Short mmCIF file of N, CA and C in Angstrom, two decimals:
data_model
loop_
_atom_site.label_atom_id
_atom_site.label_comp_id
_atom_site.label_asym_id
_atom_site.label_seq_id
_atom_site.Cartn_x
_atom_site.Cartn_y
_atom_site.Cartn_z
N MET A 6 -16.70 41.43 -180.80
CA MET A 6 -16.74 40.58 -182.18
C MET A 6 -18.04 41.00 -182.90
N ARG A 7 -18.20 40.70 -184.13
CA ARG A 7 -19.31 41.06 -184.87
C ARG A 7 -19.33 39.99 -185.79
N VAL A 8 -20.62 39.12 -186.10
CA VAL A 8 -20.37 38.40 -187.35
C VAL A 8 -20.59 38.93 -188.40
N GLN A 9 -19.73 38.86 -189.55
CA GLN A 9 -19.79 39.45 -190.77
C GLN A 9 -20.47 38.85 -191.77
N HIS A 10 -20.29 37.32 -191.73
CA HIS A 10 -20.96 36.49 -192.86
C HIS A 10 -21.90 35.44 -191.95
N ILE A 11 -22.79 34.98 -192.63
CA ILE A 11 -23.22 33.27 -192.37
C ILE A 11 -23.00 32.91 -193.78
N THR A 12 -22.06 31.84 -193.72
CA THR A 12 -21.45 31.32 -195.26
C THR A 12 -22.42 30.12 -195.57
N VAL A 13 -22.96 29.93 -196.58
CA VAL A 13 -23.41 28.61 -197.06
C VAL A 13 -22.60 27.95 -198.24
N ASP A 14 -22.17 26.79 -198.05
CA ASP A 14 -21.42 26.11 -199.24
C ASP A 14 -22.62 25.54 -200.13
N CYS A 15 -22.19 25.70 -201.30
CA CYS A 15 -23.25 25.25 -202.21
C CYS A 15 -22.54 24.87 -203.64
N ALA A 16 -23.61 24.14 -204.53
CA ALA A 16 -22.87 23.96 -205.98
C ALA A 16 -23.30 25.12 -206.97
N SER A 17 -24.41 26.06 -206.53
CA SER A 17 -24.77 26.93 -207.48
C SER A 17 -25.09 28.20 -206.74
N PRO A 18 -23.86 29.23 -206.36
CA PRO A 18 -24.00 30.15 -205.44
C PRO A 18 -25.13 31.43 -206.02
N TYR A 19 -25.15 31.49 -207.35
CA TYR A 19 -26.04 32.61 -207.73
C TYR A 19 -27.55 32.21 -207.58
N GLU A 20 -27.67 30.82 -208.09
CA GLU A 20 -29.17 30.27 -207.94
C GLU A 20 -29.57 30.30 -206.51
N LEU A 21 -28.52 29.94 -205.57
CA LEU A 21 -29.16 29.75 -204.21
C LEU A 21 -29.42 30.85 -203.59
N ALA A 22 -28.26 31.76 -203.90
CA ALA A 22 -28.79 33.11 -203.33
C ALA A 22 -30.02 33.95 -204.05
N SER A 23 -30.25 33.61 -205.06
CA SER A 23 -31.62 34.03 -205.65
C SER A 23 -32.72 33.52 -204.89
N PHE A 24 -32.54 32.32 -204.29
CA PHE A 24 -33.87 31.62 -203.62
C PHE A 24 -33.87 32.37 -202.38
N TRP A 25 -32.82 32.61 -201.78
CA TRP A 25 -32.64 33.02 -200.47
C TRP A 25 -32.80 34.73 -200.45
N SER A 26 -32.73 35.26 -201.61
CA SER A 26 -33.20 36.69 -201.75
C SER A 26 -34.67 36.71 -201.53
N VAL A 27 -35.30 35.59 -202.21
CA VAL A 27 -36.80 35.54 -202.21
C VAL A 27 -37.15 35.32 -200.69
N VAL A 28 -36.61 34.54 -199.96
CA VAL A 28 -36.96 34.33 -198.69
C VAL A 28 -36.71 35.69 -197.61
N THR A 29 -35.59 36.17 -197.70
CA THR A 29 -35.41 37.27 -196.92
C THR A 29 -35.71 38.62 -197.45
N GLY A 30 -35.95 39.09 -198.83
CA GLY A 30 -36.18 40.09 -199.25
C GLY A 30 -34.91 41.01 -199.76
N TRP A 31 -33.73 40.47 -199.14
CA TRP A 31 -32.61 41.10 -199.43
C TRP A 31 -31.98 40.99 -200.75
N PRO A 32 -31.61 42.00 -201.27
CA PRO A 32 -30.93 41.89 -202.49
C PRO A 32 -29.41 41.17 -202.72
N ILE A 33 -29.26 40.82 -203.96
CA ILE A 33 -27.96 40.37 -204.17
C ILE A 33 -27.16 41.37 -204.54
N SER A 34 -26.02 41.35 -204.06
CA SER A 34 -25.03 42.59 -204.16
C SER A 34 -24.84 42.76 -205.69
N ALA A 35 -24.94 44.09 -206.15
CA ALA A 35 -24.65 44.44 -207.34
C ALA A 35 -23.14 44.03 -207.94
N GLU A 36 -22.22 43.61 -207.26
CA GLU A 36 -20.93 43.28 -207.84
C GLU A 36 -21.07 41.84 -208.33
N ASP A 37 -22.29 40.97 -207.90
CA ASP A 37 -22.20 39.61 -208.11
C ASP A 37 -23.11 39.16 -209.50
N SER A 38 -22.69 38.13 -209.95
CA SER A 38 -23.38 37.67 -211.25
C SER A 38 -23.66 36.18 -211.37
N PRO A 39 -24.54 35.77 -212.18
CA PRO A 39 -24.57 34.38 -212.45
C PRO A 39 -23.16 33.90 -212.74
N GLY A 40 -22.74 32.60 -212.12
CA GLY A 40 -21.51 32.03 -212.65
C GLY A 40 -20.53 32.26 -211.50
N ASP A 41 -20.63 33.29 -210.89
CA ASP A 41 -19.71 33.67 -209.64
C ASP A 41 -19.34 32.55 -208.73
N ASP A 42 -18.39 32.48 -208.17
CA ASP A 42 -17.98 31.40 -207.16
C ASP A 42 -18.64 31.77 -205.63
N GLU A 43 -18.87 33.20 -205.42
CA GLU A 43 -19.21 33.72 -204.20
C GLU A 43 -20.13 35.02 -204.57
N VAL A 44 -21.30 34.50 -203.95
CA VAL A 44 -22.63 35.66 -204.06
C VAL A 44 -23.01 35.91 -202.78
N LEU A 45 -23.22 37.30 -202.55
CA LEU A 45 -23.53 37.98 -201.33
C LEU A 45 -24.89 38.60 -201.33
N LEU A 46 -25.70 38.19 -200.25
CA LEU A 46 -27.05 38.99 -199.96
C LEU A 46 -26.72 39.92 -199.06
N GLU A 47 -27.27 41.34 -199.28
CA GLU A 47 -27.03 42.26 -198.43
C GLU A 47 -28.11 42.66 -197.56
N PRO A 48 -28.05 42.50 -196.25
CA PRO A 48 -29.01 42.77 -195.29
C PRO A 48 -29.42 44.32 -195.41
N PRO A 49 -30.73 44.68 -195.12
CA PRO A 49 -31.18 46.15 -194.91
C PRO A 49 -30.42 46.92 -193.91
N ASP A 50 -29.89 46.10 -192.67
CA ASP A 50 -29.23 46.94 -191.73
C ASP A 50 -27.82 46.35 -191.77
N PRO A 51 -26.79 47.43 -191.99
CA PRO A 51 -25.33 47.14 -192.01
C PRO A 51 -24.92 46.28 -190.79
N ALA A 52 -25.66 46.41 -189.64
CA ALA A 52 -25.20 45.91 -188.49
C ALA A 52 -25.56 44.24 -188.39
N MET A 53 -26.39 43.94 -189.37
CA MET A 53 -26.75 42.47 -189.27
C MET A 53 -25.58 41.72 -190.39
N ALA A 54 -25.48 40.36 -189.97
CA ALA A 54 -24.60 39.54 -190.68
C ALA A 54 -25.13 39.27 -192.12
N GLU A 55 -24.07 39.44 -193.16
CA GLU A 55 -24.70 39.06 -194.61
C GLU A 55 -24.74 37.64 -194.77
N LEU A 56 -25.34 37.23 -195.73
CA LEU A 56 -25.49 35.98 -196.04
C LEU A 56 -24.57 35.50 -197.47
N LEU A 57 -23.51 34.81 -197.42
CA LEU A 57 -22.60 34.43 -198.31
C LEU A 57 -22.67 33.09 -198.89
N PHE A 58 -22.87 32.95 -200.17
CA PHE A 58 -22.96 31.56 -200.69
C PHE A 58 -21.47 31.20 -201.54
N ILE A 59 -21.01 30.00 -201.31
CA ILE A 59 -19.54 30.13 -201.74
C ILE A 59 -19.80 28.73 -202.49
N ARG A 60 -19.29 28.46 -203.98
CA ARG A 60 -19.22 27.34 -204.56
C ARG A 60 -18.13 26.30 -203.90
N VAL A 61 -18.56 25.07 -203.62
CA VAL A 61 -17.76 24.05 -203.30
C VAL A 61 -18.16 22.67 -204.18
N PRO A 62 -17.07 21.94 -204.24
CA PRO A 62 -17.28 20.82 -205.11
C PRO A 62 -18.03 19.62 -204.86
N GLU A 63 -18.19 19.41 -203.39
CA GLU A 63 -18.89 18.14 -202.73
C GLU A 63 -20.17 18.71 -202.33
N PRO A 64 -21.29 17.68 -202.57
CA PRO A 64 -22.50 17.95 -202.32
C PRO A 64 -22.83 17.86 -200.73
N LYS A 65 -24.00 18.43 -200.60
CA LYS A 65 -24.32 18.47 -198.95
C LYS A 65 -24.61 16.83 -198.77
N ALA A 66 -23.81 16.35 -197.59
CA ALA A 66 -24.02 14.85 -197.38
C ALA A 66 -24.94 14.63 -195.98
N VAL A 67 -24.93 15.53 -195.17
CA VAL A 67 -25.78 15.28 -193.85
C VAL A 67 -26.63 16.50 -193.23
N LYS A 68 -27.30 16.24 -192.42
CA LYS A 68 -27.98 17.40 -191.73
C LYS A 68 -26.98 18.59 -191.36
N ASN A 69 -27.77 19.65 -191.37
CA ASN A 69 -27.08 20.88 -191.12
C ASN A 69 -26.92 20.92 -189.63
N ARG A 70 -25.49 21.24 -189.03
CA ARG A 70 -25.19 21.40 -187.84
C ARG A 70 -25.67 22.64 -187.14
N VAL A 71 -25.87 23.62 -188.34
CA VAL A 71 -26.18 24.98 -187.90
C VAL A 71 -27.46 25.47 -188.82
N HIS A 72 -28.48 26.17 -188.43
CA HIS A 72 -29.58 26.48 -189.40
C HIS A 72 -30.21 27.72 -188.89
N LEU A 73 -31.00 28.45 -189.94
CA LEU A 73 -31.56 29.60 -189.39
C LEU A 73 -33.24 29.53 -188.98
N ASP A 74 -33.56 29.94 -188.05
CA ASP A 74 -34.85 30.00 -187.56
C ASP A 74 -35.31 31.42 -187.86
N LEU A 75 -36.13 31.40 -188.91
CA LEU A 75 -36.94 32.68 -189.32
C LEU A 75 -38.30 32.79 -188.84
N VAL A 76 -38.50 34.02 -188.40
CA VAL A 76 -40.00 34.55 -187.82
C VAL A 76 -40.42 35.29 -188.78
N PRO A 77 -41.69 35.38 -189.47
CA PRO A 77 -42.42 36.13 -190.38
C PRO A 77 -42.67 37.48 -189.77
N THR A 78 -42.66 38.30 -190.62
CA THR A 78 -42.83 39.82 -190.40
C THR A 78 -44.06 40.37 -190.92
N GLU A 79 -44.37 39.69 -192.14
CA GLU A 79 -45.62 40.54 -192.73
C GLU A 79 -46.35 39.31 -193.34
N ARG A 80 -46.18 38.08 -192.98
CA ARG A 80 -47.35 37.08 -193.08
C ARG A 80 -47.19 36.34 -191.91
N THR A 81 -48.25 35.24 -191.88
CA THR A 81 -48.27 34.30 -190.81
C THR A 81 -47.34 33.29 -191.32
N ARG A 82 -46.84 32.31 -190.32
CA ARG A 82 -45.86 31.20 -190.51
C ARG A 82 -46.52 30.39 -191.77
N ASP A 83 -47.85 30.02 -191.52
CA ASP A 83 -48.45 29.23 -192.80
C ASP A 83 -48.59 29.85 -194.11
N GLU A 84 -48.74 31.24 -194.09
CA GLU A 84 -48.60 31.88 -195.51
C GLU A 84 -47.39 31.80 -195.92
N GLU A 85 -46.18 32.11 -194.97
CA GLU A 85 -44.77 31.90 -195.54
C GLU A 85 -44.36 30.32 -195.81
N VAL A 86 -44.76 29.45 -195.18
CA VAL A 86 -44.40 28.12 -195.63
C VAL A 86 -45.04 27.85 -197.06
N ASP A 87 -46.20 28.37 -197.46
CA ASP A 87 -46.56 28.32 -198.66
C ASP A 87 -45.95 28.96 -199.70
N ARG A 88 -45.59 30.11 -199.35
CA ARG A 88 -44.83 31.27 -200.31
C ARG A 88 -43.48 30.29 -200.53
N LEU A 89 -42.85 29.88 -199.50
CA LEU A 89 -41.44 29.32 -199.66
C LEU A 89 -41.36 28.06 -200.47
N THR A 90 -42.56 27.15 -200.16
CA THR A 90 -42.60 25.94 -201.17
C THR A 90 -42.92 26.46 -202.48
N ALA A 91 -43.53 27.27 -202.71
CA ALA A 91 -43.79 27.77 -204.05
C ALA A 91 -42.74 28.22 -204.84
N ALA A 92 -41.60 28.82 -204.09
CA ALA A 92 -40.54 29.42 -204.44
C ALA A 92 -39.30 28.36 -204.67
N GLY A 93 -39.56 27.09 -204.23
CA GLY A 93 -38.63 26.17 -204.33
C GLY A 93 -38.15 25.38 -203.08
N ALA A 94 -38.73 25.81 -202.03
CA ALA A 94 -38.17 25.08 -200.67
C ALA A 94 -38.96 23.64 -200.49
N SER A 95 -38.64 22.66 -199.75
CA SER A 95 -39.14 21.44 -199.46
C SER A 95 -39.55 21.53 -198.00
N VAL A 96 -40.75 20.65 -197.67
CA VAL A 96 -41.18 20.51 -196.15
C VAL A 96 -40.10 19.11 -195.81
N VAL A 97 -39.57 19.43 -194.72
CA VAL A 97 -38.74 18.49 -194.12
C VAL A 97 -39.30 17.79 -192.97
N ALA A 98 -39.94 18.67 -192.07
CA ALA A 98 -40.63 18.14 -190.83
C ALA A 98 -41.52 19.09 -190.58
N ASP A 99 -42.96 18.88 -190.32
CA ASP A 99 -43.92 19.69 -189.92
C ASP A 99 -44.17 19.57 -188.41
N GLN A 100 -43.85 20.54 -187.60
CA GLN A 100 -43.81 20.62 -186.12
C GLN A 100 -44.90 21.45 -185.74
N ARG A 101 -45.94 21.93 -186.59
CA ARG A 101 -47.00 22.51 -186.23
C ARG A 101 -48.07 21.89 -185.21
N THR A 102 -48.40 22.32 -184.06
CA THR A 102 -49.48 21.82 -183.30
C THR A 102 -50.89 22.17 -183.45
N PRO A 103 -51.82 21.31 -183.14
CA PRO A 103 -53.30 21.67 -183.11
C PRO A 103 -53.70 22.98 -182.77
N GLU A 104 -52.95 23.35 -181.48
CA GLU A 104 -53.23 24.71 -180.96
C GLU A 104 -52.74 25.77 -181.83
N GLY A 105 -51.94 25.44 -182.92
CA GLY A 105 -51.17 26.80 -183.64
C GLY A 105 -49.98 27.11 -183.31
N ARG A 106 -49.44 26.32 -182.55
CA ARG A 106 -47.92 26.74 -182.31
C ARG A 106 -47.06 25.77 -182.91
N GLY A 107 -45.71 25.95 -182.70
CA GLY A 107 -44.79 25.16 -183.46
C GLY A 107 -44.35 25.84 -184.62
N TRP A 108 -43.36 24.88 -185.37
CA TRP A 108 -42.57 25.43 -186.63
C TRP A 108 -42.67 24.47 -187.69
N VAL A 109 -42.19 24.97 -188.86
CA VAL A 109 -41.84 24.04 -189.95
C VAL A 109 -40.52 24.06 -190.46
N VAL A 110 -39.77 22.82 -190.63
CA VAL A 110 -38.62 22.64 -190.94
C VAL A 110 -38.84 22.43 -192.64
N LEU A 111 -37.90 23.48 -193.30
CA LEU A 111 -37.98 23.62 -194.62
C LEU A 111 -36.27 23.22 -195.08
N ALA A 112 -36.28 22.89 -196.37
CA ALA A 112 -34.86 22.92 -196.93
C ALA A 112 -35.00 23.53 -198.31
N ASP A 113 -33.66 24.37 -198.51
CA ASP A 113 -33.85 24.95 -199.66
C ASP A 113 -33.54 24.25 -200.83
N PRO A 114 -33.43 24.70 -202.11
CA PRO A 114 -33.20 23.80 -203.21
C PRO A 114 -32.17 22.98 -203.25
N GLU A 115 -30.82 23.18 -202.40
CA GLU A 115 -29.80 22.48 -202.35
C GLU A 115 -29.80 21.55 -200.89
N GLY A 116 -31.04 21.70 -200.24
CA GLY A 116 -30.91 20.61 -199.13
C GLY A 116 -30.61 21.28 -197.72
N ASN A 117 -30.50 22.37 -197.69
CA ASN A 117 -30.21 23.08 -196.55
C ASN A 117 -31.24 23.58 -195.75
N GLU A 118 -31.21 22.86 -194.54
CA GLU A 118 -32.52 22.96 -193.49
C GLU A 118 -32.55 24.39 -192.84
N PHE A 119 -33.85 25.01 -192.72
CA PHE A 119 -34.11 26.32 -192.05
C PHE A 119 -35.54 25.87 -191.39
N CYS A 120 -35.74 26.81 -190.34
CA CYS A 120 -37.08 26.54 -189.75
C CYS A 120 -37.68 28.00 -189.82
N VAL A 121 -39.04 27.81 -190.11
CA VAL A 121 -40.17 28.87 -190.03
C VAL A 121 -40.98 28.76 -188.67
N GLU A 122 -40.89 29.70 -187.86
CA GLU A 122 -41.48 29.62 -186.62
C GLU A 122 -42.66 30.53 -186.78
N LYS A 123 -43.62 30.29 -185.63
CA LYS A 123 -45.05 31.05 -185.29
C LYS A 123 -44.59 32.54 -185.40
N GLU A 124 -45.38 33.26 -186.35
CA GLU A 124 -45.35 34.74 -186.20
C GLU A 124 -45.62 35.43 -184.82
N ARG A 125 -44.98 36.42 -184.61
CA ARG A 125 -45.15 36.92 -183.00
C ARG A 125 -46.22 37.95 -182.84
#
């Protein structure tokens, strides 16, 4: 088995995919445009799962049961948190420790949680 998509239910697929494109650096599929009910982010490696954003009528109501843990590759964790909050994310929980370890839980513009871990 191979994971084809990680799917995110949302109200505004193109807008949310645009946010996640900033987060990941992955482009929105050339086949997708504003107003589409499904919008795909294409990863740089075809072996990786794609991110698929699908319009649903109901709003997010509870905490995510599955979320992404992201590790910075070009910046520090703290620089990424600053970059992502400037792009529209909000801080849900700050789990950074005085020793510099830990992670930050963020929410995307529709409230879906994800974590930014310490760079390696």
